[in-house]
mmCIF file of C-alpha atoms in Angstrom:
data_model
loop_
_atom_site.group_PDB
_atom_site.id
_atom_site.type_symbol
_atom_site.label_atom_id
_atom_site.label_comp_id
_atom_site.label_asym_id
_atom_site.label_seq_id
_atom_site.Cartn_x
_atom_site.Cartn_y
_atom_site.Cartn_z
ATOM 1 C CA UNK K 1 118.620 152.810 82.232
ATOM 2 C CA UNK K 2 121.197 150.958 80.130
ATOM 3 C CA UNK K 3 121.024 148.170 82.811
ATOM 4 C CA UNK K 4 116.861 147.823 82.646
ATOM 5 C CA UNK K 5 117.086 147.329 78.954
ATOM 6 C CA UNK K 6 118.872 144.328 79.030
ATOM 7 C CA UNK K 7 117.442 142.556 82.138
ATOM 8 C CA UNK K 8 114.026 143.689 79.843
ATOM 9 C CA UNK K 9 115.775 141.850 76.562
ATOM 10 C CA UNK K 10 116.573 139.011 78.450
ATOM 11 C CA UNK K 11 113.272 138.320 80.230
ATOM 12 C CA UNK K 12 111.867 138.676 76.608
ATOM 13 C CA UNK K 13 114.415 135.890 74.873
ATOM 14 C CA UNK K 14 113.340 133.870 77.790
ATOM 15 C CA UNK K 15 109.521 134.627 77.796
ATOM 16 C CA UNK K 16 109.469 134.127 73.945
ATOM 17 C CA UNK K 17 112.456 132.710 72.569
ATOM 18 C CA UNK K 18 111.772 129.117 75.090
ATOM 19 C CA UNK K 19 108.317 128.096 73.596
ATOM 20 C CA UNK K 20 108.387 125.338 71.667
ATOM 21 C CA UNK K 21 108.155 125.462 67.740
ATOM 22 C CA UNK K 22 104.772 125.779 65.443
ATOM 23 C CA UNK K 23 103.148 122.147 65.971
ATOM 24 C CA UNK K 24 104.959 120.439 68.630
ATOM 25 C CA UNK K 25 102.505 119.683 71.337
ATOM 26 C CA UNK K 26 102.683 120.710 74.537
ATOM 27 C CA UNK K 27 101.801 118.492 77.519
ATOM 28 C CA UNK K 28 100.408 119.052 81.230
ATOM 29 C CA UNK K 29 102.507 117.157 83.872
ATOM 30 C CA UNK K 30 100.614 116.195 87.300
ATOM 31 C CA UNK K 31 101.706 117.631 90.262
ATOM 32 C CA UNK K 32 104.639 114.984 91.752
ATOM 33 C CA UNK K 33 105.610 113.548 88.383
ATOM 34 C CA UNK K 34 109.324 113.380 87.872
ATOM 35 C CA UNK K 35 109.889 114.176 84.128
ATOM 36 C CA UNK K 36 107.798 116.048 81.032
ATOM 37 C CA UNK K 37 109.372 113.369 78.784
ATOM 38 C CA UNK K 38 108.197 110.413 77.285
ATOM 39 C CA UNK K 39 111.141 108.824 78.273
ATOM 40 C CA UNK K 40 109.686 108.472 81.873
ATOM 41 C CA UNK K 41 106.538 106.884 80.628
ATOM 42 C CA UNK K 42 108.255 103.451 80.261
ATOM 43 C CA UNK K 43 106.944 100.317 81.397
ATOM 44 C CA UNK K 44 110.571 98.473 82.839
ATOM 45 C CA UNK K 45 112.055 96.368 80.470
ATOM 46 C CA UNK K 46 111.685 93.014 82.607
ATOM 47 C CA UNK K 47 108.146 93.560 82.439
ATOM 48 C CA UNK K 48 108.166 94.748 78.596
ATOM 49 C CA UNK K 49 109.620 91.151 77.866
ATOM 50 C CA UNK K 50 107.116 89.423 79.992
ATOM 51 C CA UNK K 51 104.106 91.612 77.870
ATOM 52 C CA UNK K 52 105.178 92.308 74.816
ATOM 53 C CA UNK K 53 105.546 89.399 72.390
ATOM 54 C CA UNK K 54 102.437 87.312 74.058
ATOM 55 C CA UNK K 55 100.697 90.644 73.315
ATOM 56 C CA UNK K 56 100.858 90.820 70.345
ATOM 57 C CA UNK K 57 100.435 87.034 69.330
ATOM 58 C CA UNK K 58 97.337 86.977 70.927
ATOM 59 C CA UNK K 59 95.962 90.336 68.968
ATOM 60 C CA UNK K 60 97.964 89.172 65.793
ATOM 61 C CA UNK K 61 95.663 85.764 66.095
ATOM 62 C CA UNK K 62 92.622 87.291 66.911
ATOM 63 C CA UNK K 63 92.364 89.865 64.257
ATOM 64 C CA UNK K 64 93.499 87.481 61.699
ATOM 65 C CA UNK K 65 97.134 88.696 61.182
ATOM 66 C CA UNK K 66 98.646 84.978 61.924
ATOM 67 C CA UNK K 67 96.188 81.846 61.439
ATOM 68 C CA UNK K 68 94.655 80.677 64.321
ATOM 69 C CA UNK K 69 95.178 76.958 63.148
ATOM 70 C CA UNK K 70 96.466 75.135 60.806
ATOM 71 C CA UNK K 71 93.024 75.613 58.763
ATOM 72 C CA UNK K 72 91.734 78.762 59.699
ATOM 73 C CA UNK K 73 91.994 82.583 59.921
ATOM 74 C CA UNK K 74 89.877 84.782 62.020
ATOM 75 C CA UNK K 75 88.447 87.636 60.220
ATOM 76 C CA UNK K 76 86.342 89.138 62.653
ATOM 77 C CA UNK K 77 84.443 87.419 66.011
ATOM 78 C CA UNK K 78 81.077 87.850 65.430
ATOM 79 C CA UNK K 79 79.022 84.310 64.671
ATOM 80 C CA UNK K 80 78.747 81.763 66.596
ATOM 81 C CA UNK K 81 81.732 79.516 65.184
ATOM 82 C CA UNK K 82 83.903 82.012 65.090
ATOM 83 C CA UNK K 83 83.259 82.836 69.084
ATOM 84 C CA UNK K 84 84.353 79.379 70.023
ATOM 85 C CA UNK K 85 87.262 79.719 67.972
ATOM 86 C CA UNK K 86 88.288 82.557 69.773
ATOM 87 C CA UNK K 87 87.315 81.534 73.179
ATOM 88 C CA UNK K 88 89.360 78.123 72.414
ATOM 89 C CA UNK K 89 92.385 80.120 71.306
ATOM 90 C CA UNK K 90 91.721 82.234 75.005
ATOM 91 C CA UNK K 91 91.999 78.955 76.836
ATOM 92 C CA UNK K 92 95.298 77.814 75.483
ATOM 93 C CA UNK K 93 96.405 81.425 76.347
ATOM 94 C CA UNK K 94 95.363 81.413 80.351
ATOM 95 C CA UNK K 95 96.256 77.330 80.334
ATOM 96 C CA UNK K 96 99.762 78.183 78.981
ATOM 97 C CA UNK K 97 99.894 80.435 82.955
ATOM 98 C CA UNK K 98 98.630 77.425 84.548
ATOM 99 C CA UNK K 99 95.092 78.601 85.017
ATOM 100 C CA UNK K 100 92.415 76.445 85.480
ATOM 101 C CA UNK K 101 89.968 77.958 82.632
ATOM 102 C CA UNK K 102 85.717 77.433 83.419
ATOM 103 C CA UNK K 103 83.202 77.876 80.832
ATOM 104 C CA UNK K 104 80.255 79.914 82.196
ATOM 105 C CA UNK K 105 77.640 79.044 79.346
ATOM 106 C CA UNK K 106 74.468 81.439 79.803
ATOM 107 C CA UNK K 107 71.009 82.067 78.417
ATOM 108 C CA UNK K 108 69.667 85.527 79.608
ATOM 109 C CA UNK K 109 66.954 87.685 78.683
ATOM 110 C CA UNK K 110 68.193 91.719 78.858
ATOM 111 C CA UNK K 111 65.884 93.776 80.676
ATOM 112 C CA UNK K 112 63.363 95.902 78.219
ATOM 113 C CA UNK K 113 64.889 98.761 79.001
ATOM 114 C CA UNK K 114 67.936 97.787 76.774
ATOM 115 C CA UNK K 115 67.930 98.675 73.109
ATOM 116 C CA UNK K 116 68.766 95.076 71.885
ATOM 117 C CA UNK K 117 66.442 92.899 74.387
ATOM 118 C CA UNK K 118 64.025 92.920 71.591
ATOM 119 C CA UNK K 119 66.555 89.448 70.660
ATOM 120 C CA UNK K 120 66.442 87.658 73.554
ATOM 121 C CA UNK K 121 66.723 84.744 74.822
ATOM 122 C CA UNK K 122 70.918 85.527 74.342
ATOM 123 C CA UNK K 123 72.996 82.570 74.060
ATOM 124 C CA UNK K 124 76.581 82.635 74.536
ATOM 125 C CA UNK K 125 79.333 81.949 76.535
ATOM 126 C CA UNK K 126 82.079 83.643 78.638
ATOM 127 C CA UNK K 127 85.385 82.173 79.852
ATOM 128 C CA UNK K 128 86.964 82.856 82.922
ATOM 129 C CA UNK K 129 89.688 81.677 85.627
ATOM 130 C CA UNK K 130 89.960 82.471 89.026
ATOM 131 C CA UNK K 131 94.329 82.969 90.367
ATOM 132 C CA UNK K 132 93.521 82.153 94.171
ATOM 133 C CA UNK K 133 94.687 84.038 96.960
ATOM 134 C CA UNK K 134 97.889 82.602 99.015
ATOM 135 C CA UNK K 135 96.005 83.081 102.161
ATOM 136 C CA UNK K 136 92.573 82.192 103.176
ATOM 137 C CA UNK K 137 90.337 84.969 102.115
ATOM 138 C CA UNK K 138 86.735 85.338 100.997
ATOM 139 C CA UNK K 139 87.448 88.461 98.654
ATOM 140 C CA UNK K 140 87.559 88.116 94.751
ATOM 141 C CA UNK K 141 88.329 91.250 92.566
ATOM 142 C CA UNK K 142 87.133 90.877 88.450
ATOM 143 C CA UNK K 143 89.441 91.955 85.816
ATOM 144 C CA UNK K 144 87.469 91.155 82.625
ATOM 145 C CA UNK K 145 87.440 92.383 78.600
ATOM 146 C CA UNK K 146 84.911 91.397 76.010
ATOM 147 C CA UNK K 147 86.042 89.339 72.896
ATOM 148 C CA UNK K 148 83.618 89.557 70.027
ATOM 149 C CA UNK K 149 83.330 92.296 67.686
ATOM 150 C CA UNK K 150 80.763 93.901 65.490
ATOM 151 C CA UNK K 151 79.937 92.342 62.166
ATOM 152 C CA UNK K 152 82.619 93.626 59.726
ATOM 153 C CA UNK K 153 85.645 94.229 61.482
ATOM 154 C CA UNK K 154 88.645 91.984 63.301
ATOM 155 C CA UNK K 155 88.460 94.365 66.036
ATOM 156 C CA UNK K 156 92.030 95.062 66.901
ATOM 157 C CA UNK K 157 91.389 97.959 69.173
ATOM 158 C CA UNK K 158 87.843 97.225 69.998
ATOM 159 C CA UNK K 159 88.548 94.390 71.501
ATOM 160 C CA UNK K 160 91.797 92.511 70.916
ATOM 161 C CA UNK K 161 93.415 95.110 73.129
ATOM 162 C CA UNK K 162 91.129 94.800 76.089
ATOM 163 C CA UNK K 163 91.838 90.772 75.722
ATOM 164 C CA UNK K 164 95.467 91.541 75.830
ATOM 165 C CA UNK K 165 95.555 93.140 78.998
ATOM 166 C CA UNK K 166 93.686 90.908 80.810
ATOM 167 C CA UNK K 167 96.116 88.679 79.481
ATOM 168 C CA UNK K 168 98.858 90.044 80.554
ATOM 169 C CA UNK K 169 97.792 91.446 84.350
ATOM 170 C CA UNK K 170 96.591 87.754 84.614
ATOM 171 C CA UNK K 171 100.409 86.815 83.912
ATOM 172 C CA UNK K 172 101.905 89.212 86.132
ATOM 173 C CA UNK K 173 99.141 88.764 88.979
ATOM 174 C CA UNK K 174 100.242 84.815 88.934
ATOM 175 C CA UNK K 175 103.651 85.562 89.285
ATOM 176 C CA UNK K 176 102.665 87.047 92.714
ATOM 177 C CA UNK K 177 103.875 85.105 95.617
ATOM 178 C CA UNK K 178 101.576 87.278 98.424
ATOM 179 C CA UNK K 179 97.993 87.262 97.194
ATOM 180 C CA UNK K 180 95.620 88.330 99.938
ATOM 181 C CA UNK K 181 92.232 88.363 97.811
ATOM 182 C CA UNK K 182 91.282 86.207 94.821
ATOM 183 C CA UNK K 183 91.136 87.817 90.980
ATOM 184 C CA UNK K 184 88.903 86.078 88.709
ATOM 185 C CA UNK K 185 89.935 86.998 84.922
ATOM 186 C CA UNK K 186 86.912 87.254 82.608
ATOM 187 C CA UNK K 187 86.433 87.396 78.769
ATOM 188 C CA UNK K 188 82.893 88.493 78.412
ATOM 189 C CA UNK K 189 80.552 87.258 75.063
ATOM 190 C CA UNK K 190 78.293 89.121 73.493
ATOM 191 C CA UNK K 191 79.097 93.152 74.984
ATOM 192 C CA UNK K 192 78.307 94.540 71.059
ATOM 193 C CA UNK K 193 74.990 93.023 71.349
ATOM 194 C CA UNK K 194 73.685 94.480 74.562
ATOM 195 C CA UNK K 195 76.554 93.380 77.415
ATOM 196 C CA UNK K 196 74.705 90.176 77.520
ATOM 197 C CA UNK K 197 77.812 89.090 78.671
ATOM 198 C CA UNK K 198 78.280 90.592 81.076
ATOM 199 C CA UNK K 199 75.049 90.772 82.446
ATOM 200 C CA UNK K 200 74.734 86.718 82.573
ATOM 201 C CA UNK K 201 77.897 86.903 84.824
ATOM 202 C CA UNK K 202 77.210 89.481 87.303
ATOM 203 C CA UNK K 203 73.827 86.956 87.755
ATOM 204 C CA UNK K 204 76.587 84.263 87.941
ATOM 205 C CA UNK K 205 78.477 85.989 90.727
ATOM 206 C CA UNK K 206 75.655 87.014 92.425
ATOM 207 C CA UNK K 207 74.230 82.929 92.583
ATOM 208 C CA UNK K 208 77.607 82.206 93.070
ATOM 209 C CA UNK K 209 77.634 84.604 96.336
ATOM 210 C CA UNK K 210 81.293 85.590 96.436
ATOM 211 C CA UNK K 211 82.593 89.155 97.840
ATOM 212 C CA UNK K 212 83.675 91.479 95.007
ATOM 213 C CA UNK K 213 85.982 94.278 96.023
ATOM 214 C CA UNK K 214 86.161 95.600 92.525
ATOM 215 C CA UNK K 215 85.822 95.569 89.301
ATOM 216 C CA UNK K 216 87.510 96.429 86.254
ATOM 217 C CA UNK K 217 86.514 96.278 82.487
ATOM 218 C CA UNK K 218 89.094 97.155 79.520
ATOM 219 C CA UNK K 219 87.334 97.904 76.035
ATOM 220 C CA UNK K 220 89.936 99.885 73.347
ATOM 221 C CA UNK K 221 93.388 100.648 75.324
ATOM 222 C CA UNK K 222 95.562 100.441 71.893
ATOM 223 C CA UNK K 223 95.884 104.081 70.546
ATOM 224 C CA UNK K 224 97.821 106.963 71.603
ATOM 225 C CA UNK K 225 98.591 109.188 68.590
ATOM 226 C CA UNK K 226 99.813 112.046 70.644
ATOM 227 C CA UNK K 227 101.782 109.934 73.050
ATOM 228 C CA UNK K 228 101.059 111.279 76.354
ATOM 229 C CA UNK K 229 100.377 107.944 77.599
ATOM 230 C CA UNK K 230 96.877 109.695 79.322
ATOM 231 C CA UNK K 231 94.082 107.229 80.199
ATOM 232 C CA UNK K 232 90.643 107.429 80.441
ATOM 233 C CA UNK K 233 88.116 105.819 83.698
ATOM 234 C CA UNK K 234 84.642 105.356 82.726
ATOM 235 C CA UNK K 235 82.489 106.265 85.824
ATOM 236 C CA UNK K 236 84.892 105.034 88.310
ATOM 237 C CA UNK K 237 83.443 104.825 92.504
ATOM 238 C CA UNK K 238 85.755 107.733 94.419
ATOM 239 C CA UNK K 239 87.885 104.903 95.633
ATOM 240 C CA UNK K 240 88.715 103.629 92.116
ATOM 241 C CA UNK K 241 89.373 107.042 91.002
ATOM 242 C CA UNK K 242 91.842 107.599 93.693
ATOM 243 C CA UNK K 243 94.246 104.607 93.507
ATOM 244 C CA UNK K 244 94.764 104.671 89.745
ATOM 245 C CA UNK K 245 94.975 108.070 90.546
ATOM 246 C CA UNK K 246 97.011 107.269 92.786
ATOM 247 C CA UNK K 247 99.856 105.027 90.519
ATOM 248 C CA UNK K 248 99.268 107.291 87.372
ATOM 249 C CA UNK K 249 100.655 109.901 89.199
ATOM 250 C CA UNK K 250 105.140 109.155 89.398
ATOM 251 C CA UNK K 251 104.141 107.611 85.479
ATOM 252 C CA UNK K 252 103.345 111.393 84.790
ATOM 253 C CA UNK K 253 100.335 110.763 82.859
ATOM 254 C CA UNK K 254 96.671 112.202 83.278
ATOM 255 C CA UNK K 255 94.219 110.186 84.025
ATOM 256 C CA UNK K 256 90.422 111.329 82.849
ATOM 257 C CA UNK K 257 87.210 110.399 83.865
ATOM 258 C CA UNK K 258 84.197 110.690 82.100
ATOM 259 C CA UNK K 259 80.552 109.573 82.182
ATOM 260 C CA UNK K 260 80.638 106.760 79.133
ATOM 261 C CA UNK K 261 77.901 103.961 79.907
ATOM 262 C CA UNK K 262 78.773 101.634 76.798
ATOM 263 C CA UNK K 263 80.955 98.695 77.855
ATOM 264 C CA UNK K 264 80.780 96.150 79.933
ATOM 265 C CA UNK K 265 81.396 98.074 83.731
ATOM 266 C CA UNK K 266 77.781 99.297 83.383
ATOM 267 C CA UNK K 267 76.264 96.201 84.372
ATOM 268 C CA UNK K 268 78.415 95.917 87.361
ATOM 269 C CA UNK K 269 77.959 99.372 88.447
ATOM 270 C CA UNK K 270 74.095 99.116 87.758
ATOM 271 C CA UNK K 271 74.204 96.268 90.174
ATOM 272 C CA UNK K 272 75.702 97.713 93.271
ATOM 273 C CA UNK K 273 79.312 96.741 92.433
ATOM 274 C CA UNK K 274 82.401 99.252 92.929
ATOM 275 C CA UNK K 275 83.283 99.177 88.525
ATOM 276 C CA UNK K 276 85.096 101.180 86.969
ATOM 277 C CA UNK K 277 85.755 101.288 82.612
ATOM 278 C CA UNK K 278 89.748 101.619 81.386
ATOM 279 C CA UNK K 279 90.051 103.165 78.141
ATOM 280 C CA UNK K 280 92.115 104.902 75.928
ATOM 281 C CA UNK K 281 91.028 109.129 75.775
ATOM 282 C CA UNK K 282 87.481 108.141 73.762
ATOM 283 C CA UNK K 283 86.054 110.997 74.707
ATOM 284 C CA UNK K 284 89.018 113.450 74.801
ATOM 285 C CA UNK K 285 89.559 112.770 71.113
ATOM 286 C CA UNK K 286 92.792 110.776 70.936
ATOM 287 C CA UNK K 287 91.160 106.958 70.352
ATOM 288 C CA UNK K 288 91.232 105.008 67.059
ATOM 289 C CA UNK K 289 89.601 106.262 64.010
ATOM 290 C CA UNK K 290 89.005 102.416 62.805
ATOM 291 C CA UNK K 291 86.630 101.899 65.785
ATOM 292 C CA UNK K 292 83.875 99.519 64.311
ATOM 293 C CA UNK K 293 85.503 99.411 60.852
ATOM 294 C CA UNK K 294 87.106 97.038 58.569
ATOM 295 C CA UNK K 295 90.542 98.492 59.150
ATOM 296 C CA UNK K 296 90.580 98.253 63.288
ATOM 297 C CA UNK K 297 93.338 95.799 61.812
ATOM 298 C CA UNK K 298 96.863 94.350 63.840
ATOM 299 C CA UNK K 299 98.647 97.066 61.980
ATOM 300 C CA UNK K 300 96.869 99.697 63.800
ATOM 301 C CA UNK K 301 97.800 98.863 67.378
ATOM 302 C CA UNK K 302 100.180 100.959 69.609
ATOM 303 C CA UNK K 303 101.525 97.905 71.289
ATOM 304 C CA UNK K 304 104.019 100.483 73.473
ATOM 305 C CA UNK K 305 100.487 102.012 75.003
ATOM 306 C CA UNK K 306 98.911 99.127 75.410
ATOM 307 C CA UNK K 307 102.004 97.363 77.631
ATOM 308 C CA UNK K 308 101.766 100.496 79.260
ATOM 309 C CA UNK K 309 98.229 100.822 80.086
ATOM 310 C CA UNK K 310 98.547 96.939 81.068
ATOM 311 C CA UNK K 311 101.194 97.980 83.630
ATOM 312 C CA UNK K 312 99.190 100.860 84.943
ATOM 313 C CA UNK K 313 96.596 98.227 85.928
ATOM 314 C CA UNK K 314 98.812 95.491 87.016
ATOM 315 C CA UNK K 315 100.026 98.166 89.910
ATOM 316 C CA UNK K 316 96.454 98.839 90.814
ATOM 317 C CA UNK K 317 95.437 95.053 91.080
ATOM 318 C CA UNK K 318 98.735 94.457 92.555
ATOM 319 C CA UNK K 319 97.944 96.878 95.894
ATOM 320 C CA UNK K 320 94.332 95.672 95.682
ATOM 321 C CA UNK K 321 95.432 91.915 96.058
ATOM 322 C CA UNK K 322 98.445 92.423 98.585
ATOM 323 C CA UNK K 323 96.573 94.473 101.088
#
């Protein structure tokens, strides 16, 4: 008797006397992962170097947090003048990796069934590169990010961030001494007014005839207030669900996928093409409360996440262009 009273005290001190305190979170580990700690969510500190401080000159200049000459400030990247600034400041970025940058001017008119074709003809411009495959080969995967921004905000999160990561898998991709396929690195125009775009450039590709194997669009990937490191897909194809499934998994982080149609990946998927949206959790309730606001400032960005989410998808593009 004396005996099942204390195995029955101990099972309790265990049961109860283990959970963790009022208010600290709790997190859900994927099957396979090798720690519940942050610790373990690291990007490796080669790669941190490579990332970091390019990172965040390139959102510090876009958002207006450092000059972007010896003249000027950007305060947001809406207008016209203030688009060419920013797609100017892009090209020094990608020429500084030895990319040969294009200009893919368009004019488009978006179908009716769009909520903003009721401005066309769009005029704009996006600017892209393409890192060439080592080998012969006829494939081409898109990594791309839109770089404007809504009328009164600089647009840290929404879309600095996105800019910085294809910045920075563009770096790491060149670096590559086995590329089997071709990546072409986009910074779309105009996705807060309608994805025009984007839609002007899958009609470029299209003309252009080359063989996509994939595509991937990054718009907001710069919060993480509960630190879990989780991700978000935007109606990613099966396949595209399982690879970053796939390298998400020994990072210990959840990736999500929901059924959001408002960035630039919906014109590729509506098109035929295997797209897929990155995101921080937008619609699990841990993305930036500045979205679209005057304070979506330099400040506000979790440059640790965003490194992070930028190596996630470095290790997908990585198996995608070495296979």
């Amino acid at each position: 008797m004396i005996l099942r009273i204390l195995i029955t005290g101990l099972l309790l001190f265990v049961f109860f006397g283990c959970k963790p305190e009022k208010g600290t979170p709790t997190r859900q580990i994927e099957i396979g992962s090798k720690s519940d700690t942050l610790s373990y969510r690291t990007v490796p500190s080669a790669i941190l170097k490579i990332l970091q401080p390019e990172q965040r000159q390139l959102i510090s200049t876009l958002t207006g947090a450092s000059q972007i000459n010896e003249n000027q400030s950007l305060k947001r990247r809406r207008s016209e003048k203030e688009r060419l600034l920013t797609r100017s400041f892009l090209n020094h970025m990608l020429q500084n990796i030895r990319l040969n940058v294009q200009e893919h001017p368009y004019q488009v008119n978006l179908p009716d069934y769009k909520s903003m074709s009721k401005h066309n003809p769009y005029i704009g411009t996006n600017l892209y590169a393409i890192i060439p495959s080592t080998v012969p080969n006829n494939e081409y995967i898109i990594l791309g990010a839109h770089y404007d921004t809504v009328e009164e905000s600089p647009g840290a999160s929404d879309n600095a961030t996105g800019c910085a990561l294809v910045y920075g898998v563009s770096k790491l991709v060149a670096g590559l001494e086995n590329r089997k396929k071709n990546l072409i690195v986009v910074f779309f125009d105009q996705e807060e007014t309608g994805h025009a775009g984007s839609y002007a450039f899958v009609n470029f590709v299209k003309e252009k005839g080359y063989n996509i194997h994939s595509v991937h669009t990054a718009d907001q990937v710069g919060w993480d207030e509960d630190g879990d490191r989780n991700i978000e897909l935007e109606l990613p194809t099966d396949y595209l669900k399982s690879v970053y499934g796939k390298h998400a998994k020994p990072l210990g982080i959840k990736v999500f996928t929901t059924d959001v149609t408002s960035s630039d990946h919906k014109e590729w998927r509506e098109a035929g093409y295997n797209a897929v949206g990155i995101t921080e959790e937008y619609k699990n309730g841990d993305t930036s409360p500045h979205w679209h606001e005057p304070t979506d400032t330099f400040e506000t960005v979790d440059f640790d996440y965003l490194a992070f989410v930028t190596y996630l998808v470095y290790k997908v593009i990585e198996e995608q262009i070495t296979i």
